[in-house]
Coordinates of C-alpha atoms in Angstrom, one line a residue:
X508 CA -171.3 -40.9 -8.5
X509 CA -174.1 -40.9 -11.0
X510 CA -174.1 -43.4 -13.9
X511 CA -174.5 -43.0 -17.6
X512 CA -177.1 -40.7 -19.0
X513 CA -180.3 -42.6 -19.9
X514 CA -180.6 -43.5 -23.6
X515 CA -184.1 -42.0 -23.9
X516 CA -182.8 -38.7 -22.6
X517 CA -180.0 -38.7 -25.1
X518 CA -182.5 -39.4 -27.9
X519 CA -184.6 -36.5 -26.6
X520 CA -181.6 -34.2 -26.7
X521 CA -180.9 -35.2 -30.3
X522 CA -184.5 -34.6 -31.2
X523 CA -184.6 -31.2 -29.6
X524 CA -181.2 -30.1 -31.0
X525 CA -181.9 -29.4 -34.7
X526 CA -178.6 -30.1 -36.5
X527 CA -178.9 -27.1 -38.7
X528 CA -179.2 -24.8 -35.6
X529 CA -176.3 -26.4 -33.7
X530 CA -174.0 -26.3 -36.7
X531 CA -175.3 -22.9 -37.8
X532 CA -174.0 -21.3 -34.6
X533 CA -170.5 -22.0 -35.9
X534 CA -170.8 -22.3 -39.7
X535 CA -172.7 -20.3 -42.3
X536 CA -174.9 -22.8 -44.1
X537 CA -176.6 -22.4 -47.5
X538 CA -178.9 -24.6 -49.5
X539 CA -177.3 -27.5 -51.3
X540 CA -180.6 -28.7 -52.8
X541 CA -182.8 -31.6 -51.8
X542 CA -183.2 -30.2 -48.3
X543 CA -179.5 -30.4 -47.6
X544 CA -177.2 -27.6 -46.5
X545 CA -173.6 -26.9 -47.0
X546 CA -170.8 -24.7 -45.6
X547 CA -167.1 -24.5 -45.1
X548 CA -165.8 -27.2 -42.8
X549 CA -164.7 -25.9 -39.3
X550 CA -162.2 -28.7 -39.0
X551 CA -159.9 -28.0 -41.9
X552 CA -159.1 -25.3 -44.4
X553 CA -160.9 -25.4 -47.7
X554 CA -161.8 -23.1 -50.6
X555 CA -165.0 -24.8 -51.7
X556 CA -167.7 -26.0 -49.2
X557 CA -167.6 -29.7 -48.7
X558 CA -169.3 -29.7 -45.2
X559 CA -172.8 -31.1 -45.6
X560 CA -175.7 -31.0 -43.2
X561 CA -178.8 -33.2 -43.7
X562 CA -181.5 -31.9 -41.4
X563 CA -184.0 -34.7 -42.3
X564 CA -181.5 -37.2 -40.9
X565 CA -180.0 -34.9 -38.2
X566 CA -176.5 -35.6 -39.5
X567 CA -173.4 -33.8 -40.8
X568 CA -170.5 -35.0 -42.9
X569 CA -167.5 -33.3 -44.5
X570 CA -166.5 -34.9 -47.8
X571 CA -163.2 -33.1 -47.6
X572 CA -161.7 -34.4 -44.3
X573 CA -164.0 -37.3 -43.7
X574 CA -165.4 -36.3 -40.3
X575 CA -169.1 -36.6 -39.6
X576 CA -171.8 -37.4 -37.1
X577 CA -174.7 -35.9 -35.3
X578 CA -175.2 -32.7 -33.2
X579 CA -173.5 -34.4 -30.2
X580 CA -170.5 -35.3 -32.2
X581 CA -170.3 -31.8 -33.7
X582 CA -170.3 -30.2 -30.2
X583 CA -167.7 -32.8 -29.0
X584 CA -165.3 -31.9 -31.7
X585 CA -165.8 -28.1 -31.8
X586 CA -165.6 -27.6 -28.1
X587 CA -163.3 -30.5 -27.1
X588 CA -165.8 -32.2 -24.9
X589 CA -166.5 -35.8 -23.9
X590 CA -169.7 -37.4 -25.1
X591 CA -171.5 -36.9 -21.8
X592 CA -170.3 -33.3 -21.6
X593 CA -171.6 -32.6 -25.1
X594 CA -175.0 -34.2 -24.2
X595 CA -175.2 -32.0 -21.1
X596 CA -174.4 -28.9 -23.0
X597 CA -177.0 -29.6 -25.6
X598 CA -179.5 -30.5 -22.9
X599 CA -179.0 -27.1 -21.2
X600 CA -179.5 -25.5 -24.6
X601 CA -182.7 -27.5 -25.4
X602 CA -184.1 -27.3 -21.8
X603 CA -183.9 -31.1 -21.3
X604 CA -183.6 -32.4 -17.8
X605 CA -181.2 -35.3 -17.9
X606 CA -181.6 -38.5 -15.8
X607 CA -178.8 -40.9 -14.9
X608 CA -179.0 -44.7 -14.7
X609 CA -178.5 -44.8 -10.9
X610 CA -181.3 -42.3 -10.4
X611 CA -181.7 -38.6 -9.9
X612 CA -181.8 -35.8 -12.3
X613 CA -178.8 -33.7 -11.3
X614 CA -175.5 -34.7 -12.7
X615 CA -173.6 -35.8 -9.6
X616 CA -170.9 -37.1 -11.8
X617 CA -167.7 -35.0 -12.0
X618 CA -167.9 -32.5 -14.9
X619 CA -165.2 -32.4 -17.5
X620 CA -162.5 -29.7 -17.3
X621 CA -163.9 -27.5 -20.1
X622 CA -167.4 -27.5 -18.6
X623 CA -166.0 -26.5 -15.2
X624 CA -163.8 -23.8 -16.6
X625 CA -166.6 -22.4 -18.7
X626 CA -168.9 -22.3 -15.6
X627 CA -166.1 -20.5 -13.6
X628 CA -165.8 -17.9 -16.3
X629 CA -169.6 -17.4 -16.5
X630 CA -169.8 -16.8 -12.8
X631 CA -166.8 -14.5 -12.9
X632 CA -168.5 -12.4 -15.6
X633 CA -171.6 -12.1 -13.4
X634 CA -169.4 -11.2 -10.4
X635 CA -167.5 -8.5 -12.3
X636 CA -170.7 -7.1 -13.9
X637 CA -172.3 -6.7 -10.4
X638 CA -169.1 -4.8 -9.2
X639 CA -169.6 -2.1 -11.9
X640 CA -172.4 -0.6 -9.7
X641 CA -170.1 -0.4 -6.6
X642 CA -168.9 3.1 -5.5
X643 CA -165.3 2.0 -6.1
X644 CA -166.1 1.4 -9.8
X645 CA -166.9 5.1 -10.5
X646 CA -163.8 5.6 -12.7
X647 CA -164.9 2.6 -14.8
X648 CA -168.4 4.0 -15.3
X649 CA -166.9 7.4 -16.1
X650 CA -164.6 5.8 -18.7
X651 CA -167.6 4.2 -20.4
X652 CA -169.7 7.4 -20.3
X653 CA -166.8 9.4 -21.7
X654 CA -166.7 7.0 -24.7
X655 CA -170.4 7.4 -25.3
X656 CA -171.8 4.3 -23.6
X657 CA -174.6 4.5 -21.1
X658 CA -175.6 1.9 -18.5
X659 CA -177.8 0.0 -21.0
X660 CA -174.8 -0.5 -23.3
X661 CA -172.6 -1.6 -20.5
X662 CA -175.2 -4.2 -19.5
X663 CA -175.7 -5.4 -23.0
X664 CA -172.0 -6.1 -23.5
X665 CA -171.5 -7.4 -19.9
X666 CA -169.0 -4.8 -18.9
X667 CA -167.7 -5.2 -15.4
X668 CA -165.1 -4.0 -12.8
X669 CA -162.4 -5.9 -11.0
X670 CA -162.3 -4.6 -7.4
X671 CA -159.1 -3.6 -5.6
X672 CA -159.4 -6.4 -3.0
X673 CA -156.7 -8.9 -3.8
X674 CA -158.8 -12.1 -3.8
X675 CA -162.5 -10.9 -4.1
X676 CA -163.2 -13.1 -7.1
X677 CA -161.1 -16.0 -5.9
X678 CA -162.9 -16.2 -2.6
X679 CA -166.3 -15.9 -4.5
X680 CA -165.5 -18.8 -6.7
X681 CA -163.9 -21.0 -4.0
X682 CA -167.1 -20.6 -2.0
X683 CA -168.9 -22.0 -5.0
X684 CA -166.9 -25.2 -5.1
X685 CA -164.1 -24.5 -7.5
X686 CA -160.6 -25.5 -6.7
X687 CA -157.6 -23.3 -6.7
X688 CA -156.1 -25.3 -9.6
X689 CA -159.3 -24.7 -11.6
X690 CA -159.1 -20.9 -11.1
X691 CA -155.5 -20.8 -12.1
X692 CA -156.1 -23.0 -15.2
X693 CA -159.0 -20.8 -16.2
X694 CA -156.8 -17.7 -16.0
X695 CA -159.0 -16.1 -13.3
X696 CA -156.4 -16.3 -10.5
X697 CA -152.6 -16.5 -10.1
X698 CA -150.0 -17.2 -7.4
X699 CA -148.8 -14.1 -5.6
X700 CA -145.2 -13.4 -4.6
X701 CA -146.1 -14.7 -1.2
X702 CA -147.5 -18.0 -2.6
X703 CA -151.2 -17.2 -1.9
X704 CA -153.8 -17.2 -4.6
X705 CA -155.0 -13.8 -5.8
X706 CA -157.2 -12.4 -8.6
X707 CA -155.6 -11.9 -12.0
X708 CA -157.3 -8.5 -12.5
X709 CA -157.5 -5.6 -10.1
X710 CA -159.0 -2.1 -10.4
X711 CA -159.7 -2.4 -14.1
X712 CA -162.7 -2.1 -16.4
X713 CA -163.5 -5.6 -17.9
X714 CA -165.1 -6.9 -21.0
X715 CA -166.1 -10.6 -21.0
X716 CA -164.7 -12.3 -24.1
X717 CA -167.1 -14.9 -25.5
X718 CA -166.5 -17.6 -28.1
X719 CA -168.7 -18.0 -31.1
X720 CA -171.3 -20.0 -29.2
X721 CA -171.5 -17.3 -26.5
X722 CA -169.6 -19.1 -23.7
X723 CA -167.4 -16.7 -21.7
X724 CA -163.8 -17.9 -22.3
X725 CA -161.8 -14.9 -21.0
X726 CA -161.6 -11.2 -20.2
X727 CA -160.1 -8.0 -21.5
X728 CA -159.1 -5.5 -18.9
X729 CA -158.5 -1.7 -19.4
X730 CA -156.2 0.3 -17.2
X731 CA -158.0 3.1 -15.3
X732 CA -155.5 4.4 -12.6
X733 CA -152.2 6.1 -13.1
X734 CA -150.8 4.2 -10.1
X735 CA -151.6 0.8 -11.6
X736 CA -148.3 -1.1 -11.3
X737 CA -149.0 -2.8 -14.6
X738 CA -148.4 -0.2 -17.3
X739 CA -150.0 -2.0 -20.2
X740 CA -153.2 -0.2 -21.2
X741 CA -155.0 -3.6 -21.9
X742 CA -154.5 -7.0 -20.2
X743 CA -156.1 -10.2 -21.5
X744 CA -156.7 -13.6 -20.0
X745 CA -153.6 -15.7 -20.7
X746 CA -153.8 -18.8 -23.0
X747 CA -156.0 -21.4 -21.3
X748 CA -157.8 -24.6 -22.4
X749 CA -160.8 -22.3 -23.2
X750 CA -159.1 -19.1 -24.4
X751 CA -156.9 -19.1 -27.5
X752 CA -156.4 -15.5 -28.6
X753 CA -155.5 -16.5 -32.2
X754 CA -159.0 -18.1 -32.5
X755 CA -161.2 -15.7 -30.7
X756 CA -162.8 -12.6 -32.1
X757 CA -164.5 -10.2 -29.7
X758 CA -168.2 -9.6 -30.6
X759 CA -168.4 -12.6 -33.0
X760 CA -171.1 -14.2 -30.9
X761 CA -173.3 -11.1 -31.4
X762 CA -172.3 -10.4 -35.0
X763 CA -172.3 -13.9 -36.5
X764 CA -175.9 -13.8 -37.8
X765 CA -175.5 -10.4 -39.4
X766 CA -172.1 -11.5 -40.8
X767 CA -173.8 -14.5 -42.5
X768 CA -176.8 -12.5 -43.7
X769 CA -174.9 -9.5 -45.1
X770 CA -171.9 -11.5 -46.3
X771 CA -169.6 -8.9 -44.7
X772 CA -167.4 -8.8 -41.6
X773 CA -165.9 -5.5 -40.3
X774 CA -162.7 -5.9 -38.3
X775 CA -161.8 -3.2 -35.9
X776 CA -159.1 -2.8 -33.3
X777 CA -160.7 -2.8 -29.8
X778 CA -163.6 -3.6 -27.5
X779 CA -165.0 0.0 -27.5
X780 CA -164.8 0.1 -31.3
X781 CA -166.9 -3.1 -31.6
X782 CA -169.5 -1.6 -29.2
X783 CA -169.5 1.7 -31.1
X784 CA -170.0 0.0 -34.5
X785 CA -172.8 -2.2 -33.3
X786 CA -174.6 0.7 -31.7
X787 CA -174.1 2.9 -34.8
X788 CA -175.7 0.4 -37.1
X789 CA -172.7 -1.7 -38.2
X790 CA -173.6 -5.0 -36.5
X791 CA -171.0 -7.1 -38.3
X792 CA -168.0 -5.6 -36.4
X793 CA -165.6 -7.8 -34.5
X794 CA -162.1 -7.3 -33.0
X795 CA -159.1 -9.4 -32.0
X796 CA -158.2 -9.8 -28.4
X797 CA -154.7 -8.8 -27.6
X798 CA -153.1 -10.1 -30.7
X799 CA -152.6 -9.3 -34.4
X800 CA -155.3 -10.4 -36.8
X801 CA -154.0 -13.7 -38.3
X802 CA -154.9 -16.7 -40.4
X803 CA -156.9 -18.4 -37.7
X804 CA -159.1 -15.4 -37.3
X805 CA -159.7 -15.3 -41.0
X806 CA -160.6 -19.0 -40.9
X807 CA -163.3 -18.2 -38.3
X808 CA -164.8 -15.4 -40.4
X809 CA -164.6 -17.4 -43.6
X810 CA -166.8 -20.1 -42.1
X811 CA -169.3 -17.4 -41.0
X812 CA -169.2 -15.7 -44.4
X813 CA -169.3 -19.0 -46.3
X814 CA -166.4 -17.6 -48.2
X815 CA -165.7 -20.0 -51.1
X816 CA -165.3 -20.2 -54.9
X817 CA -169.1 -19.9 -55.2
X818 CA -169.8 -17.3 -52.5
X819 CA -167.2 -14.6 -52.1
X820 CA -167.6 -12.8 -48.8
X821 CA -166.4 -9.3 -48.0
X822 CA -164.0 -8.4 -45.2
X823 CA -163.6 -4.7 -44.2
X824 CA -160.6 -3.7 -42.1
X825 CA -161.1 -0.4 -40.2
X826 CA -157.7 1.1 -39.3
X827 CA -156.5 4.4 -38.0
X828 CA -154.9 6.6 -40.6
X829 CA -151.5 6.6 -38.9
X830 CA -148.4 4.7 -39.8
X831 CA -149.3 1.8 -37.6
X832 CA -152.7 1.5 -39.2
X833 CA -151.2 1.5 -42.6
X834 CA -148.9 -1.3 -41.6
X835 CA -151.9 -3.3 -40.3
X836 CA -153.6 -2.8 -43.6
X837 CA -150.6 -4.1 -45.5
X838 CA -150.6 -7.2 -43.3
X839 CA -154.3 -7.7 -43.9
X840 CA -153.7 -7.6 -47.7
X841 CA -150.9 -10.2 -47.4
X842 CA -153.0 -12.5 -45.3
X843 CA -156.0 -12.1 -47.5
X844 CA -154.3 -13.5 -50.6
X845 CA -154.5 -17.0 -49.0
X846 CA -158.3 -16.9 -49.2
X847 CA -161.1 -16.1 -51.6
X848 CA -162.9 -13.3 -49.9
X849 CA -162.8 -9.7 -51.1
X850 CA -160.8 -7.5 -48.7
X851 CA -161.4 -3.8 -48.2
X852 CA -159.8 -1.1 -46.0
X853 CA -161.7 1.8 -44.4
X854 CA -159.4 4.4 -43.0
X855 CA -160.4 7.5 -41.0
X856 CA -157.9 10.1 -42.3
X857 CA -158.1 12.3 -39.2
X858 CA -156.9 9.3 -37.2
X859 CA -160.1 8.7 -35.2
X860 CA -161.1 5.1 -34.4
X861 CA -164.8 4.1 -34.7
X862 CA -165.5 4.9 -31.1
X863 CA -164.0 8.4 -31.3
X864 CA -165.7 9.0 -34.7
X865 CA -169.1 8.1 -33.2
X866 CA -168.6 10.5 -30.3
X867 CA -167.4 13.3 -32.6
X868 CA -169.7 13.0 -35.6
X869 CA -172.4 10.5 -34.7
X870 CA -173.6 7.1 -35.8
X871 CA -174.0 8.1 -39.5
X872 CA -170.3 8.9 -39.7
X873 CA -169.4 5.4 -38.6
X874 CA -171.7 3.8 -41.2
X875 CA -170.3 6.1 -43.8
X876 CA -166.7 5.1 -42.9
X877 CA -167.5 1.5 -43.7
X878 CA -169.5 2.4 -46.8
X879 CA -166.4 4.3 -48.2
X880 CA -164.2 1.3 -48.0
X881 CA -161.6 0.8 -50.7
X882 CA -160.0 -2.4 -52.1
X883 CA -157.1 -3.4 -49.8
X884 CA -154.8 -3.8 -52.8
X885 CA -155.3 -0.2 -53.9
X886 CA -154.7 1.0 -50.3
X887 CA -151.6 -1.2 -50.1
X888 CA -150.2 0.1 -53.3
X889 CA -150.6 3.7 -52.3
X890 CA -149.0 3.0 -48.9
X891 CA -146.0 1.3 -50.5
X892 CA -145.4 4.0 -53.1
X893 CA -145.6 6.8 -50.5
X894 CA -142.2 5.7 -49.3
X895 CA -140.4 6.4 -52.5
X896 CA -139.3 9.5 -54.5
X897 CA -141.2 8.9 -57.7
X898 CA -139.6 12.0 -59.3
X899 CA -136.4 10.1 -59.8
X900 CA -135.6 7.1 -62.0
X901 CA -134.0 5.3 -59.1
X902 CA -137.0 5.9 -56.9
X903 CA -139.4 4.6 -59.5
X904 CA -137.4 1.4 -60.1
X905 CA -137.1 0.7 -56.4
X906 CA -140.8 1.3 -56.0
X907 CA -141.6 -1.1 -58.9
X908 CA -139.4 -3.7 -57.2
X909 CA -141.5 -3.5 -54.0
X910 CA -144.9 -3.0 -55.6
X911 CA -144.8 -5.6 -58.5
X912 CA -144.7 -8.6 -56.1
X913 CA -147.8 -7.2 -54.3
X914 CA -149.7 -7.0 -57.6
X915 CA -148.5 -10.5 -58.6
X916 CA -150.0 -11.9 -55.4
X917 CA -153.5 -10.7 -56.1
X918 CA -155.6 -13.9 -56.1
X919 CA -158.0 -12.8 -58.8
X920 CA -155.9 -13.1 -62.0
X921 CA -158.3 -11.0 -63.9
X922 CA -157.5 -8.0 -61.6
X923 CA -153.7 -8.3 -62.0
X924 CA -153.4 -6.6 -65.4
X925 CA -155.8 -3.8 -64.3
X926 CA -153.6 -3.1 -61.2
X927 CA -150.5 -3.4 -63.2
X928 CA -151.7 -0.6 -65.4
X929 CA -152.7 1.4 -62.4
X930 CA -149.2 0.9 -60.9
X931 CA -147.6 2.0 -64.2
X932 CA -149.7 5.2 -64.0
X933 CA -148.7 5.9 -60.4
X934 CA -145.0 5.3 -61.3
X935 CA -145.1 7.3 -64.5
X936 CA -143.8 4.3 -66.5
X937 CA -144.8 2.4 -69.6
X938 CA -147.5 -0.2 -69.1
X939 CA -145.7 -3.1 -70.9
X940 CA -142.6 -3.4 -68.7
X941 CA -144.7 -3.2 -65.5
X942 CA -147.1 -5.8 -66.8
X943 CA -144.3 -8.1 -67.9
X944 CA -142.8 -7.8 -64.4
X945 CA -146.0 -8.7 -62.7
X946 CA -146.6 -11.7 -65.1
X947 CA -143.0 -12.9 -64.5
X948 CA -143.5 -12.8 -60.7
X949 CA -147.0 -14.3 -60.6
X950 CA -146.1 -17.5 -62.6
X951 CA -149.0 -19.9 -63.0
X952 CA -150.4 -19.2 -59.6
X953 CA -150.6 -22.9 -58.9
X954 CA -149.8 -24.6 -55.6
X955 CA -151.0 -21.6 -53.5
X956 CA -153.5 -23.4 -51.6
X957 CA -152.3 -24.1 -48.0
X958 CA -153.6 -26.2 -45.3
X959 CA -155.9 -28.4 -47.4
X960 CA -156.6 -31.6 -45.7
X961 CA -156.4 -34.5 -48.2
X962 CA -158.9 -37.2 -48.1
X963 CA -157.9 -40.6 -46.7
X964 CA -156.2 -42.4 -49.5
X965 CA -158.2 -45.6 -49.0
X966 CA -161.6 -43.9 -48.9
X967 CA -163.7 -45.1 -51.9
X968 CA -164.7 -42.3 -54.3
X969 CA -168.4 -41.5 -54.1
X970 CA -168.6 -41.1 -57.9
X971 CA -166.9 -44.4 -58.7
X972 CA -169.3 -46.0 -61.3
X973 CA -167.9 -49.5 -60.6
X974 CA -169.1 -49.2 -57.0
X975 CA -172.3 -47.2 -57.5
X976 CA -174.7 -50.0 -56.8
X977 CA -172.9 -51.1 -53.7
X978 CA -172.8 -47.6 -52.4
X979 CA -176.5 -47.0 -53.1
X980 CA -177.5 -50.2 -51.4
X981 CA -175.7 -49.2 -48.2
X982 CA -177.1 -45.7 -48.4
X983 CA -180.6 -47.2 -48.4
X984 CA -179.9 -49.6 -45.6
X985 CA -178.6 -46.7 -43.4
X986 CA -181.2 -44.0 -44.5
X987 CA -184.4 -46.0 -44.9
X988 CA -183.8 -49.3 -43.0
X989 CA -187.5 -49.9 -42.7
X990 CA -187.7 -50.4 -46.5
X991 CA -184.4 -52.0 -47.1
X992 CA -184.1 -54.2 -44.1
X993 CA -185.8 -57.5 -44.9
X994 CA -184.0 -57.9 -48.2
X995 CA -180.7 -56.2 -47.3
X996 CA -180.2 -58.5 -44.3
X997 CA -180.0 -61.7 -46.4
X998 CA -177.4 -60.2 -48.8
X999 CA -174.0 -61.8 -48.2
X1000 CA -170.8 -59.7 -47.4
X1001 CA -169.4 -61.0 -50.7
X1002 CA -171.8 -58.8 -52.6
X1003 CA -169.6 -55.9 -51.6
X1004 CA -166.3 -55.8 -53.4
X1005 CA -165.0 -52.6 -51.8
X1006 CA -163.5 -53.5 -48.4
X1007 CA -164.9 -50.5 -46.5
X1008 CA -168.4 -51.2 -47.9
X1009 CA -168.1 -54.8 -46.8
X1010 CA -167.0 -53.6 -43.4
X1011 CA -170.1 -51.4 -43.1
X1012 CA -172.3 -54.4 -44.2
X1013 CA -170.8 -56.4 -41.4
X1014 CA -171.3 -53.5 -39.0
X1015 CA -175.0 -53.3 -39.9
X1016 CA -175.3 -57.0 -39.2
X1017 CA -173.5 -56.6 -35.9
X1018 CA -175.8 -53.9 -34.9
X1019 CA -178.8 -56.2 -35.3
X1020 CA -179.4 -55.9 -39.1
X1021 CA -181.2 -53.2 -41.1
X1022 CA -184.6 -54.7 -40.1
X1023 CA -184.0 -53.7 -36.5
X1024 CA -182.2 -50.5 -37.2
X1025 CA -183.4 -46.9 -36.7
X1026 CA -182.8 -44.1 -39.2
X1027 CA -181.1 -40.9 -38.2
X1028 CA -178.3 -40.3 -35.6
X1029 CA -179.4 -43.1 -33.3
X1030 CA -179.1 -45.7 -36.1
X1031 CA -175.8 -44.4 -37.3
X1032 CA -174.3 -44.3 -33.8
X1033 CA -175.4 -47.9 -33.2
X1034 CA -173.8 -49.1 -36.5
X1035 CA -170.6 -47.1 -35.9
X1036 CA -170.0 -49.1 -32.7
X1037 CA -169.3 -52.1 -34.9
X1038 CA -167.2 -50.3 -37.5
X1039 CA -163.6 -51.5 -37.2
X1040 CA -161.8 -48.2 -37.8
X1041 CA -162.0 -44.5 -38.4
X1042 CA -162.2 -44.9 -42.2
X1043 CA -165.2 -47.1 -42.0
X1044 CA -167.0 -44.8 -39.6
X1045 CA -166.2 -41.8 -41.8
X1046 CA -167.6 -43.6 -44.9
X1047 CA -170.7 -44.5 -42.8
X1048 CA -171.4 -40.9 -42.1
X1049 CA -170.9 -40.1 -45.7
X1050 CA -173.5 -42.6 -46.7
X1051 CA -175.9 -41.3 -44.0
X1052 CA -176.0 -37.7 -45.5
X1053 CA -175.5 -38.4 -49.2
X1054 CA -178.6 -38.1 -51.3
X1055 CA -179.8 -41.3 -52.9
X1056 CA -179.7 -41.3 -56.7
X1057 CA -183.4 -40.8 -57.2
X1058 CA -185.7 -37.8 -57.3
X1059 CA -187.6 -37.4 -54.1
X1060 CA -187.5 -39.8 -51.2
X1061 CA -186.7 -43.5 -52.0
X1062 CA -189.8 -45.7 -52.1
X1063 CA -190.3 -49.5 -52.0
X1064 CA -189.9 -49.8 -55.8
X1065 CA -186.6 -48.0 -55.9
X1066 CA -185.2 -49.9 -52.9
X1067 CA -186.2 -53.2 -54.4
X1068 CA -184.6 -52.4 -57.7
X1069 CA -181.3 -51.3 -56.2
X1070 CA -181.0 -54.4 -53.9
X1071 CA -182.0 -56.7 -56.8
X1072 CA -179.3 -55.1 -59.0
X1073 CA -176.7 -55.5 -56.2
X1074 CA -177.6 -59.2 -55.9
X1075 CA -177.5 -59.6 -59.7
X1076 CA -174.0 -58.2 -59.9
X1077 CA -172.9 -60.6 -57.2
X1078 CA -174.4 -63.5 -59.0
X1079 CA -172.8 -62.4 -62.3
X1080 CA -169.4 -62.6 -60.5
X1081 CA -170.2 -66.1 -59.3
X1082 CA -171.3 -67.1 -62.8
X1083 CA -168.0 -65.8 -64.3
X1084 CA -165.9 -67.7 -61.7
X1085 CA -168.0 -70.9 -62.2
X1086 CA -167.6 -70.8 -66.0
X1087 CA -163.8 -70.4 -65.6
X1088 CA -163.8 -73.4 -63.3
X1089 CA -166.0 -75.4 -65.6
X1090 CA -163.5 -74.9 -68.5
X1091 CA -160.8 -76.4 -66.4
X1092 CA -162.8 -79.6 -65.8
X1093 CA -162.5 -82.4 -68.4
X1094 CA -166.0 -83.9 -68.9
X1095 CA -164.4 -87.2 -70.0
X1096 CA -162.1 -87.5 -67.0
X1097 CA -164.4 -86.0 -64.4
X1098 CA -167.9 -86.4 -65.7
X1099 CA -169.7 -86.2 -62.3
X1100 CA -167.9 -83.0 -61.3
X1101 CA -168.6 -81.5 -64.8
X1102 CA -172.3 -82.3 -64.5
X1103 CA -172.5 -80.9 -61.0
X1104 CA -170.8 -77.6 -62.0
X1105 CA -172.9 -77.3 -65.2
X1106 CA -176.1 -77.8 -63.2
X1107 CA -175.0 -75.1 -60.8
X1108 CA -174.2 -72.8 -63.6
X1109 CA -177.6 -73.2 -65.2
X1110 CA -179.3 -72.6 -61.9
X1111 CA -177.2 -69.4 -61.3
X1112 CA -177.9 -68.0 -64.7
X1113 CA -181.7 -68.6 -64.2
X1114 CA -181.4 -66.9 -60.8
X1115 CA -179.5 -64.0 -62.3
X1116 CA -182.2 -63.5 -65.0
X1117 CA -184.9 -63.4 -62.3
X1118 CA -183.0 -60.7 -60.4
X1119 CA -182.5 -58.7 -63.6
X1120 CA -186.2 -58.8 -64.3
X1121 CA -187.0 -57.9 -60.7
X1122 CA -184.7 -54.9 -60.9
X1123 CA -186.2 -53.7 -64.2
X1124 CA -189.7 -54.4 -63.1
X1125 CA -189.3 -52.4 -59.9
X1126 CA -188.0 -49.3 -61.6

């Protein structure tokens, strides 16, 4: 078994894995000023972006949930990997050949489960894609052709075919060293009624389902033959450690850059619809995989859109014009009210989906369908009212009872009166009673945020003025240790009154002191090894990415001023305590003690004045 990955190789992986690129594959990032970037945290729900990335220091930190670290830590947390697995994944991405302490460049060590399952799915995708050229796969090729997709499109989207042989894929992967248990866990094989292991998919057209970082995590399979014993038109990989259908959107790996650039996501209903939209010039299309569009899917898109109070993204749902499509649109509106983004609905009245529309009327018709989108609330209102007889008083009242709560749920308060007036017009009623009903149901709108992760109660506030100097000194020790080190290392723990700050001061000392420290991820990782708890480590990553309170980069003068100010405050506390003690000593009864304490006080006051002058002179 190979040993640990060499430290110099880990450092090289960090160097060749720009934090903004690694995080940017999962989160839409925008400038936060000073070279920093910000986005919506992928680890908790939030309305405003508190997830910060500092490319210059190769670190990230969320000021909302307190998590933070470097590119390796980000991959560990997002993909559920061990440290070594995350390094290996980033090494593959960056083209770094890893070496292990016991020699050799190939990782003879056992891979983690996720890495093994991902590799099995990758090989399965290649196997299925190769089968699409086999004579048996003629019906699969015919299906794609009949939907307007040529061989180039099939190749681009990795389309494949599951052969009729019961265990073709299973045998293929077992020959490559995978165990039966791994194939079952990955959802690629299952136990037959006779107890033997067989492929999960047979005689079906397949689409590989990739996560947002483009790893194959599962498959969608389309029925081709009338004698297929499984009547469901589409089958999907079951829930696995890799594949969680509520969190995966087909096509997101291809669409993510355009979604972030255009600030728009188009949600369609199937694999062929995604292909049709992309090929027709709507590259922001994605689809769910065997499940209804839900809150977790919205969370994925919000992070790609950077949907927040400052940047409102746009989500367009493309539905069929039938009753099922209308119900889906109503669900979309209901879910949307939990978030900030603007939601629209695009409905093809003739009932064609995007794939059929592209075949019938061409690429322009698909683009026009999306361009003719309408606000989801307007569509939802019309769909609700269509079920009532508005020519009768009873029908109008019942319709108001159903529609008023919908208008009251509109997240943009400024829009509620406008839609209340529109509803009154549709109902043929006076505006005042309709508006009053909406206001009554909407209340103050407070308390609607869900899923917000509170900050740890004990975490010090970054803007606490009483602790500003302590925080700044630690920031400088972590970010520019080459400047802060010599002075910082002689400052006592007692200079830090906040317990977590004092713990970080001790961690810096435990790691060898600021003088010996390195800036960036390596230095933070070394210090974090000496942090006593998660709170301290979280505060450490905050300090590593937070901008110092100076314009430009901190220089020697600024660092000297801040550290002198920190020592001055510590001396001031000692002076205060000494004066209190001196007052309790009777000079007649304890003349020697009084003289000693008085001399100490004079010396401290003189020292404090010197520090004050140093702080002022260095600014």
